[in-house]
Amino acid sequence: MMPGIVKLLALVLFFGGIFFAVYGLVRKLKSNEMMGKPPADFDIPEESRFVLLFKPFYSLFLPIIERIPLDGYRQRMKKYAVTAGLENDITGNDIIGFQLTTMLIFGILGFMLFDNGVYIAMAAAFGLAYPYLWLSDKKKQRQEKIKLSMPDVVDMLSLSVEAGLAFNVAVQKVCEVYRRDKDPFVVELFLMDQNIKLGRSRDEALKMMAERVEVTELDSFVSILIQANKMGSSIADVLKSQADRMRSERFMNAEKIGAQASQKLLVPMMIFIFPIIFIVILGPYIIQF
């Protein structure tokens, strides 16, 4: 009798929490529309909406979360959010709150589905780890997008500078051209340009961009630009050579991935396809004998 009542209460709490989270978000959006404002998430990336959906729930515990002595982990999650391009909407405390929320949700689901305490603990542990894995994956995806788009964007910068534009003006023009695409590398260039307008030097703004993204190719590109600026070299020639180099590296990486794909397919073929072929070919002879 008692276990059934406990599970019923857990079920009510579980779906009640989801209801209030969705209700809070919808209410906030409706209030903004009534005031004649664009929705609060108008410029929020699709990735961060998933976390913000649960914010009405875990925001109740943010005062407690802020007191948890996890400063190092909190800073690391904040850095991950910056690299993933979500720093305007997600903080380190948001990630910790999201982790506690998903741990509670998966723990309740495990309690409702399993009677074994080990399985319940595993479900709760997965819920605790999932937000970290999700954010880490978003970070890697954005870094890969930046790697892929760098050759084309740098080539456009090179053409703009060769046409007579200053580097900062060329960055602004490229940002205008690629604005609709919401290319992550162009977003970083836009932030770099904003830092320059706020009074930072170009070298300092470039270093800040490299620190935000944490991509080896971008680190190399920034270092070469800073060195060329110090030595007085032509920025147009540097940009052109860097665009050619990045395009060659992208082609070589594509060839490398293609070569690795055939090797990765070998094991599934040996496990799943070859036995079936042997059965089809040798099966009739085995049956005869």
Short mmCIF file of N, CA and C in Angstrom, two decimals, residues 11-93:
data_model
loop_
_atom_site.label_atom_id
_atom_site.label_comp_id
_atom_site.label_asym_id
_atom_site.label_seq_id
_atom_site.Cartn_x
_atom_site.Cartn_y
_atom_site.Cartn_z
N LEU A 11 4.97 10.56 -8.96
CA LEU A 11 4.46 10.83 -10.31
C LEU A 11 3.81 12.21 -10.38
N VAL A 12 3.04 12.56 -9.35
CA VAL A 12 2.39 13.87 -9.32
C VAL A 12 3.43 14.98 -9.27
N LEU A 13 4.47 14.82 -8.44
CA LEU A 13 5.52 15.83 -8.35
C LEU A 13 6.28 15.97 -9.66
N PHE A 14 6.52 14.84 -10.32
CA PHE A 14 7.28 14.85 -11.57
C PHE A 14 6.54 15.64 -12.65
N PHE A 15 5.30 15.27 -12.91
CA PHE A 15 4.56 15.95 -13.96
C PHE A 15 4.14 17.36 -13.53
N GLY A 16 3.97 17.57 -12.23
CA GLY A 16 3.68 18.92 -11.75
C GLY A 16 4.84 19.87 -12.00
N GLY A 17 6.07 19.38 -11.79
CA GLY A 17 7.24 20.21 -12.05
C GLY A 17 7.36 20.58 -13.52
N ILE A 18 7.12 19.61 -14.40
CA ILE A 18 7.17 19.89 -15.84
C ILE A 18 6.08 20.89 -16.23
N PHE A 19 4.89 20.72 -15.65
CA PHE A 19 3.78 21.63 -15.98
C PHE A 19 4.12 23.07 -15.59
N PHE A 20 4.64 23.26 -14.38
CA PHE A 20 4.94 24.61 -13.93
C PHE A 20 6.10 25.22 -14.71
N ALA A 21 7.05 24.38 -15.15
CA ALA A 21 8.15 24.91 -15.96
C ALA A 21 7.64 25.44 -17.29
N VAL A 22 6.81 24.64 -17.97
CA VAL A 22 6.25 25.07 -19.25
C VAL A 22 5.30 26.25 -19.07
N TYR A 23 4.51 26.20 -18.02
CA TYR A 23 3.55 27.28 -17.76
C TYR A 23 4.27 28.61 -17.51
N GLY A 24 5.36 28.56 -16.76
CA GLY A 24 6.11 29.78 -16.47
C GLY A 24 6.72 30.38 -17.72
N LEU A 25 7.25 29.53 -18.61
CA LEU A 25 7.85 30.03 -19.84
C LEU A 25 6.80 30.63 -20.77
N VAL A 26 5.66 29.94 -20.92
CA VAL A 26 4.60 30.44 -21.80
C VAL A 26 4.03 31.75 -21.27
N ARG A 27 3.88 31.84 -19.96
CA ARG A 27 3.35 33.07 -19.36
C ARG A 27 4.29 34.24 -19.59
N LYS A 28 5.59 33.98 -19.51
CA LYS A 28 6.57 35.04 -19.73
C LYS A 28 6.52 35.53 -21.17
N LEU A 29 6.42 34.59 -22.12
CA LEU A 29 6.35 34.98 -23.53
C LEU A 29 5.08 35.77 -23.83
N LYS A 30 3.96 35.35 -23.25
CA LYS A 30 2.70 36.06 -23.49
C LYS A 30 2.74 37.46 -22.91
N SER A 31 3.34 37.62 -21.75
CA SER A 31 3.42 38.95 -21.14
C SER A 31 4.24 39.90 -21.99
N ASN A 32 5.31 39.40 -22.61
CA ASN A 32 6.13 40.24 -23.48
C ASN A 32 5.37 40.64 -24.74
N GLU A 33 4.59 39.71 -25.28
CA GLU A 33 3.82 40.02 -26.48
C GLU A 33 2.73 41.05 -26.17
N MET A 34 2.13 40.98 -24.99
CA MET A 34 1.10 41.94 -24.61
C MET A 34 1.68 43.33 -24.44
N MET A 35 2.94 43.44 -24.04
CA MET A 35 3.58 44.73 -23.86
C MET A 35 4.11 45.29 -25.17
N GLY A 36 3.90 44.56 -26.27
CA GLY A 36 4.36 45.04 -27.56
C GLY A 36 5.83 44.81 -27.80
N LYS A 37 6.46 43.94 -27.01
CA LYS A 37 7.88 43.65 -27.16
C LYS A 37 8.04 42.34 -27.92
N PRO A 38 9.18 42.15 -28.55
CA PRO A 38 9.45 40.84 -29.13
C PRO A 38 9.61 39.82 -28.03
N PRO A 39 9.35 38.54 -28.26
CA PRO A 39 9.53 37.54 -27.23
C PRO A 39 10.93 37.58 -26.65
N ALA A 40 11.03 37.19 -25.38
CA ALA A 40 12.32 37.28 -24.69
C ALA A 40 13.37 36.41 -25.34
N ASP A 41 12.92 35.34 -26.01
CA ASP A 41 13.89 34.44 -26.62
C ASP A 41 14.03 34.70 -28.12
N PHE A 42 13.73 35.94 -28.55
CA PHE A 42 13.79 36.25 -29.98
C PHE A 42 15.18 36.00 -30.54
N ASP A 43 16.20 36.36 -29.77
CA ASP A 43 17.58 36.18 -30.21
C ASP A 43 18.27 35.06 -29.46
N ILE A 44 17.50 34.27 -28.72
CA ILE A 44 18.09 33.18 -27.95
C ILE A 44 18.33 31.99 -28.87
N PRO A 45 19.52 31.42 -28.89
CA PRO A 45 19.77 30.27 -29.74
C PRO A 45 18.86 29.10 -29.36
N GLU A 46 18.59 28.25 -30.34
CA GLU A 46 17.75 27.10 -30.09
C GLU A 46 18.33 26.21 -28.99
N GLU A 47 19.66 26.16 -28.90
CA GLU A 47 20.30 25.30 -27.92
C GLU A 47 19.97 25.71 -26.50
N SER A 48 19.92 27.02 -26.23
CA SER A 48 19.73 27.48 -24.86
C SER A 48 18.27 27.42 -24.43
N ARG A 49 17.34 27.36 -25.37
CA ARG A 49 15.93 27.28 -25.01
C ARG A 49 15.64 26.00 -24.24
N PHE A 50 16.37 24.95 -24.54
CA PHE A 50 16.18 23.68 -23.86
C PHE A 50 16.46 23.82 -22.37
N VAL A 51 17.50 24.58 -22.02
CA VAL A 51 17.83 24.81 -20.62
C VAL A 51 16.85 25.79 -19.99
N LEU A 52 16.53 26.87 -20.71
CA LEU A 52 15.65 27.90 -20.17
C LEU A 52 14.23 27.38 -19.95
N LEU A 53 13.86 26.28 -20.60
CA LEU A 53 12.55 25.69 -20.38
C LEU A 53 12.37 25.28 -18.93
N PHE A 54 13.46 24.84 -18.29
CA PHE A 54 13.40 24.38 -16.90
C PHE A 54 13.76 25.48 -15.90
N LYS A 55 14.08 26.67 -16.40
CA LYS A 55 14.53 27.73 -15.48
C LYS A 55 13.48 28.13 -14.46
N PRO A 56 12.17 28.21 -14.82
CA PRO A 56 11.19 28.53 -13.77
C PRO A 56 11.20 27.55 -12.61
N PHE A 57 11.66 26.32 -12.87
CA PHE A 57 11.70 25.33 -11.80
C PHE A 57 12.97 25.47 -10.96
N TYR A 58 14.15 25.47 -11.62
CA TYR A 58 15.38 25.49 -10.83
C TYR A 58 15.75 26.89 -10.36
N SER A 59 15.07 27.94 -10.89
CA SER A 59 15.36 29.29 -10.38
C SER A 59 14.96 29.44 -8.92
N LEU A 60 14.04 28.59 -8.46
CA LEU A 60 13.65 28.63 -7.05
C LEU A 60 14.81 28.23 -6.14
N PHE A 61 15.74 27.45 -6.69
CA PHE A 61 16.86 26.95 -5.88
C PHE A 61 18.16 27.69 -6.17
N LEU A 62 18.12 28.73 -7.03
CA LEU A 62 19.35 29.45 -7.37
C LEU A 62 20.05 30.07 -6.16
N PRO A 63 19.31 30.65 -5.19
CA PRO A 63 20.01 31.17 -4.01
C PRO A 63 20.81 30.10 -3.27
N ILE A 64 20.28 28.87 -3.26
CA ILE A 64 21.01 27.77 -2.61
C ILE A 64 22.17 27.33 -3.49
N ILE A 65 21.93 27.29 -4.81
CA ILE A 65 22.98 26.85 -5.74
C ILE A 65 24.18 27.79 -5.68
N GLU A 66 23.91 29.09 -5.54
CA GLU A 66 25.01 30.06 -5.50
C GLU A 66 25.92 29.87 -4.30
N ARG A 67 25.39 29.25 -3.24
CA ARG A 67 26.20 29.03 -2.04
C ARG A 67 27.01 27.74 -2.10
N ILE A 68 26.74 26.89 -3.09
CA ILE A 68 27.47 25.63 -3.20
C ILE A 68 28.92 25.93 -3.56
N PRO A 69 29.89 25.42 -2.80
CA PRO A 69 31.32 25.73 -3.06
C PRO A 69 31.87 24.97 -4.26
N LEU A 70 31.44 25.37 -5.44
CA LEU A 70 31.90 24.74 -6.69
C LEU A 70 32.39 25.83 -7.64
N ASP A 71 33.23 26.73 -7.15
CA ASP A 71 33.66 27.87 -7.96
C ASP A 71 34.42 27.43 -9.21
N GLY A 72 35.32 26.45 -9.05
CA GLY A 72 36.08 25.98 -10.20
C GLY A 72 35.19 25.37 -11.27
N TYR A 73 34.26 24.50 -10.85
CA TYR A 73 33.34 23.87 -11.79
C TYR A 73 32.41 24.91 -12.40
N ARG A 74 31.97 25.88 -11.60
CA ARG A 74 31.08 26.93 -12.08
C ARG A 74 31.77 27.76 -13.17
N GLN A 75 33.03 28.09 -12.96
CA GLN A 75 33.78 28.85 -13.96
C GLN A 75 34.00 28.04 -15.23
N ARG A 76 34.23 26.73 -15.06
CA ARG A 76 34.44 25.88 -16.24
C ARG A 76 33.16 25.79 -17.07
N MET A 77 32.01 25.65 -16.41
CA MET A 77 30.74 25.61 -17.13
C MET A 77 30.46 26.95 -17.81
N LYS A 78 30.83 28.04 -17.16
CA LYS A 78 30.67 29.35 -17.77
C LYS A 78 31.54 29.47 -19.02
N LYS A 79 32.76 28.95 -18.95
CA LYS A 79 33.66 28.98 -20.11
C LYS A 79 33.11 28.11 -21.23
N TYR A 80 32.55 26.95 -20.89
CA TYR A 80 31.93 26.09 -21.89
C TYR A 80 30.78 26.82 -22.58
N ALA A 81 29.97 27.53 -21.79
CA ALA A 81 28.84 28.27 -22.37
C ALA A 81 29.33 29.38 -23.30
N VAL A 82 30.43 30.03 -22.94
CA VAL A 82 31.01 31.07 -23.79
C VAL A 82 31.46 30.48 -25.11
N THR A 83 32.18 29.37 -25.06
CA THR A 83 32.67 28.72 -26.28
C THR A 83 31.52 28.21 -27.14
N ALA A 84 30.44 27.76 -26.48
CA ALA A 84 29.27 27.27 -27.21
C ALA A 84 28.40 28.40 -27.73
N GLY A 85 28.72 29.67 -27.38
CA GLY A 85 27.95 30.80 -27.84
C GLY A 85 26.66 31.02 -27.08
N LEU A 86 26.58 30.53 -25.84
CA LEU A 86 25.36 30.62 -25.05
C LEU A 86 25.52 31.47 -23.80
N GLU A 87 26.60 32.26 -23.73
CA GLU A 87 26.90 32.96 -22.48
C GLU A 87 25.90 34.05 -22.14
N ASN A 88 25.17 34.56 -23.12
CA ASN A 88 24.18 35.61 -22.84
C ASN A 88 22.94 35.08 -22.16
N ASP A 89 22.72 33.78 -22.23
CA ASP A 89 21.48 33.19 -21.73
C ASP A 89 21.70 32.16 -20.62
N ILE A 90 22.90 31.59 -20.55
CA ILE A 90 23.17 30.51 -19.60
C ILE A 90 24.41 30.84 -18.80
N THR A 91 24.31 30.74 -17.49
CA THR A 91 25.44 30.96 -16.60
C THR A 91 25.88 29.63 -15.99
N GLY A 92 26.97 29.68 -15.24
CA GLY A 92 27.42 28.47 -14.56
C GLY A 92 26.39 27.96 -13.58
N ASN A 93 25.71 28.87 -12.87
CA ASN A 93 24.66 28.46 -11.93
C ASN A 93 23.47 27.84 -12.65
#
